[in-house]
Amino acid sequence: MNTVAANTSRAPIAPSSLASPSPAARDDAGKLLLRLTIGVLVLLHGVFKLSAGVGFIGGMLAKAGLPGSLAYLVYVGEIVAPLLLIAGFWTRAAAAVIVINMIVALGLVHMADLFALTKQGGWALELQGLYLFGALTVVLLGAGRFSVGGRNGRWN
């Protein structure tokens, strides 16, 4: 048998296709991780307030000379905004609501601990600081492409 081998040469695999993800893909993955982290952690506080109510917040608002009915806005800041943040829809606006929510919480509840340290030397308001500055970071960065709004979404 006289068979001629067919030319089966293939194009070499481009080295860039085997390399790590592009910087843009890593940035978008980082934005997703940040959105999910802040969104889930704040949402857990909101779920607690759904079951426990916001009466104690209304009391603090009344002490500060504000209408107690404003306490219901905590549901926007700790339920609606985190859900939008997680989904990546109206992301910057949702993160801004969380920032405002945290500033109000710091002013009403945590002002005495603003410059306090724990026994271990950490800031007494580490968790609140994470929520505040994490949400502020999302306001600045946007949602990224791994979101309902997509990379070019109006509020993303």
Short mmCIF file of C-alpha atoms in Angstrom, two decimals:
data_model
loop_
_atom_site.label_atom_id
_atom_site.label_comp_id
_atom_site.label_asym_id
_atom_site.label_seq_id
_atom_site.Cartn_x
_atom_site.Cartn_y
_atom_site.Cartn_z
CA MET A 1 0.00 0.00 0.00
CA ASN A 2 1.24 3.28 -0.98
CA THR A 3 -0.43 5.88 1.20
CA VAL A 4 0.62 9.42 1.47
CA ALA A 5 0.22 10.95 4.86
CA ALA A 6 -2.02 13.96 4.76
CA ASN A 7 -0.64 17.19 5.95
CA THR A 8 -2.20 17.42 9.38
CA SER A 9 -0.19 20.30 10.71
CA ARG A 10 -2.12 22.50 13.05
CA ALA A 11 -1.59 26.09 13.94
CA PRO A 12 0.33 26.45 17.18
CA ILE A 13 -1.63 27.49 20.21
CA ALA A 14 -1.07 31.11 20.93
CA PRO A 15 0.71 31.60 24.24
CA SER A 16 -1.71 34.36 25.23
CA SER A 17 -4.63 31.91 25.20
CA LEU A 18 -2.91 29.82 27.86
CA ALA A 19 -1.91 32.76 30.02
CA SER A 20 -3.81 34.02 33.02
CA PRO A 21 -6.99 36.04 32.51
CA SER A 22 -6.65 39.55 31.20
CA PRO A 23 -6.34 42.44 33.64
CA ALA A 24 -9.86 43.56 32.69
CA ALA A 25 -11.29 40.11 33.50
CA ARG A 26 -9.48 40.11 36.86
CA ASP A 27 -10.81 43.60 37.59
CA ASP A 28 -14.36 42.49 36.81
CA ALA A 29 -13.96 39.38 38.97
CA GLY A 30 -12.67 41.55 41.83
CA LYS A 31 -15.63 43.89 41.49
CA LEU A 32 -17.99 40.90 41.60
CA LEU A 33 -16.31 39.54 44.74
CA LEU A 34 -16.46 42.94 46.43
CA ARG A 35 -20.13 43.44 45.49
CA LEU A 36 -21.09 39.98 46.75
CA THR A 37 -19.14 40.36 50.00
CA ILE A 38 -20.56 43.76 50.94
CA GLY A 39 -24.04 42.89 49.65
CA VAL A 40 -24.38 39.60 51.52
CA LEU A 41 -22.93 40.90 54.79
CA VAL A 42 -25.18 43.98 54.86
CA LEU A 43 -28.18 41.90 53.75
CA LEU A 44 -27.76 39.62 56.77
CA HIS A 45 -28.21 42.65 59.04
CA GLY A 46 -31.35 43.57 57.11
CA VAL A 47 -32.79 40.07 57.43
CA PHE A 48 -32.30 40.30 61.19
CA LYS A 49 -34.16 43.61 61.25
CA LEU A 50 -37.02 42.06 59.27
CA SER A 51 -37.54 39.57 62.07
CA ALA A 52 -36.71 41.83 65.03
CA GLY A 53 -38.25 45.04 63.72
CA VAL A 54 -36.82 48.54 63.67
CA GLY A 55 -38.36 49.86 66.87
CA PHE A 56 -35.00 50.30 68.56
CA ILE A 57 -33.79 52.38 65.62
CA GLY A 58 -36.92 54.54 65.85
CA GLY A 59 -36.07 55.18 69.50
CA MET A 60 -32.55 56.29 68.63
CA LEU A 61 -33.90 58.58 65.91
CA ALA A 62 -36.38 60.12 68.34
CA LYS A 63 -33.55 60.76 70.83
CA ALA A 64 -31.68 62.55 68.06
CA GLY A 65 -34.75 64.73 67.38
CA LEU A 66 -35.66 62.97 64.12
CA PRO A 67 -38.98 61.32 63.22
CA GLY A 68 -39.04 57.68 64.32
CA SER A 69 -40.72 56.70 61.07
CA LEU A 70 -37.38 57.22 59.32
CA ALA A 71 -36.36 53.91 60.88
CA TYR A 72 -38.16 52.10 58.08
CA LEU A 73 -35.58 53.44 55.65
CA VAL A 74 -33.20 50.89 57.15
CA TYR A 75 -35.04 48.30 55.03
CA VAL A 76 -34.02 50.20 51.92
CA GLY A 77 -30.41 50.42 53.09
CA GLU A 78 -30.12 46.87 54.39
CA ILE A 79 -32.49 44.84 52.18
CA VAL A 80 -33.19 46.57 48.84
CA ALA A 81 -29.76 48.14 48.28
CA PRO A 82 -27.78 44.97 49.09
CA LEU A 83 -29.98 42.91 46.77
CA LEU A 84 -29.36 45.40 43.96
CA LEU A 85 -25.65 45.36 44.78
CA ILE A 86 -25.50 41.57 44.63
CA ALA A 87 -27.32 41.51 41.29
CA GLY A 88 -25.28 44.36 39.88
CA PHE A 89 -28.27 46.47 38.94
CA TRP A 90 -28.19 50.21 39.69
CA THR A 91 -25.02 49.28 41.47
CA ARG A 92 -23.53 52.69 42.15
CA ALA A 93 -26.83 54.07 43.46
CA ALA A 94 -27.36 50.99 45.66
CA ALA A 95 -23.84 51.26 47.05
CA ALA A 96 -24.41 54.98 47.72
CA VAL A 97 -27.53 54.10 49.72
CA ILE A 98 -25.45 51.67 51.80
CA VAL A 99 -22.84 54.41 52.36
CA ILE A 100 -25.55 56.79 53.60
CA ASN A 101 -27.04 54.02 55.76
CA MET A 102 -23.66 53.39 57.37
CA ILE A 103 -22.98 57.09 57.97
CA VAL A 104 -26.34 57.37 59.75
CA ALA A 105 -25.58 54.21 61.76
CA LEU A 106 -22.19 55.57 62.77
CA GLY A 107 -23.76 58.89 63.80
CA LEU A 108 -26.64 57.37 65.76
CA VAL A 109 -25.10 54.30 67.36
CA HIS A 110 -21.34 54.22 67.13
CA MET A 111 -20.10 57.79 67.59
CA ALA A 112 -18.63 57.03 71.01
CA ASP A 113 -16.46 54.28 69.49
CA LEU A 114 -15.26 56.26 66.48
CA PHE A 115 -11.70 56.51 67.79
CA ALA A 116 -11.78 53.48 70.10
CA LEU A 117 -9.55 50.45 69.79
CA THR A 118 -10.26 46.89 70.89
CA LYS A 119 -8.12 44.97 73.39
CA GLN A 120 -6.32 43.42 70.44
CA GLY A 121 -5.47 46.85 69.00
CA GLY A 122 -7.97 46.82 66.14
CA TRP A 123 -10.46 49.57 65.41
CA ALA A 124 -13.65 49.05 67.42
CA LEU A 125 -15.70 49.81 64.30
CA GLU A 126 -13.92 47.48 61.87
CA LEU A 127 -17.13 45.87 60.61
CA GLN A 128 -18.91 49.18 60.11
CA GLY A 129 -15.79 50.55 58.43
CA LEU A 130 -15.70 47.58 56.07
CA TYR A 131 -19.32 48.16 55.08
CA LEU A 132 -18.87 51.90 54.66
CA PHE A 133 -15.60 51.90 52.74
CA GLY A 134 -16.40 48.75 50.79
CA ALA A 135 -19.64 50.30 49.56
CA LEU A 136 -17.83 53.56 48.82
CA THR A 137 -15.34 51.60 46.74
CA VAL A 138 -18.21 50.05 44.75
CA VAL A 139 -19.61 53.56 44.16
CA LEU A 140 -16.25 54.52 42.66
CA LEU A 141 -15.58 51.32 40.67
CA GLY A 142 -19.04 50.28 39.49
CA ALA A 143 -20.31 46.74 39.00
CA GLY A 144 -18.11 45.41 36.21
CA ARG A 145 -19.26 43.10 33.46
CA PHE A 146 -20.34 40.25 35.75
CA SER A 147 -23.59 41.98 36.64
CA VAL A 148 -27.19 42.24 35.51
CA GLY A 149 -26.48 45.74 34.26
CA GLY A 150 -23.34 44.65 32.42
CA ARG A 151 -20.18 46.65 31.99
CA ASN A 152 -21.93 49.52 30.23
CA GLY A 153 -25.12 49.53 32.29
CA ARG A 154 -26.41 53.00 33.03
CA TRP A 155 -25.67 52.90 36.77
CA ASN A 156 -22.87 50.38 36.63
#
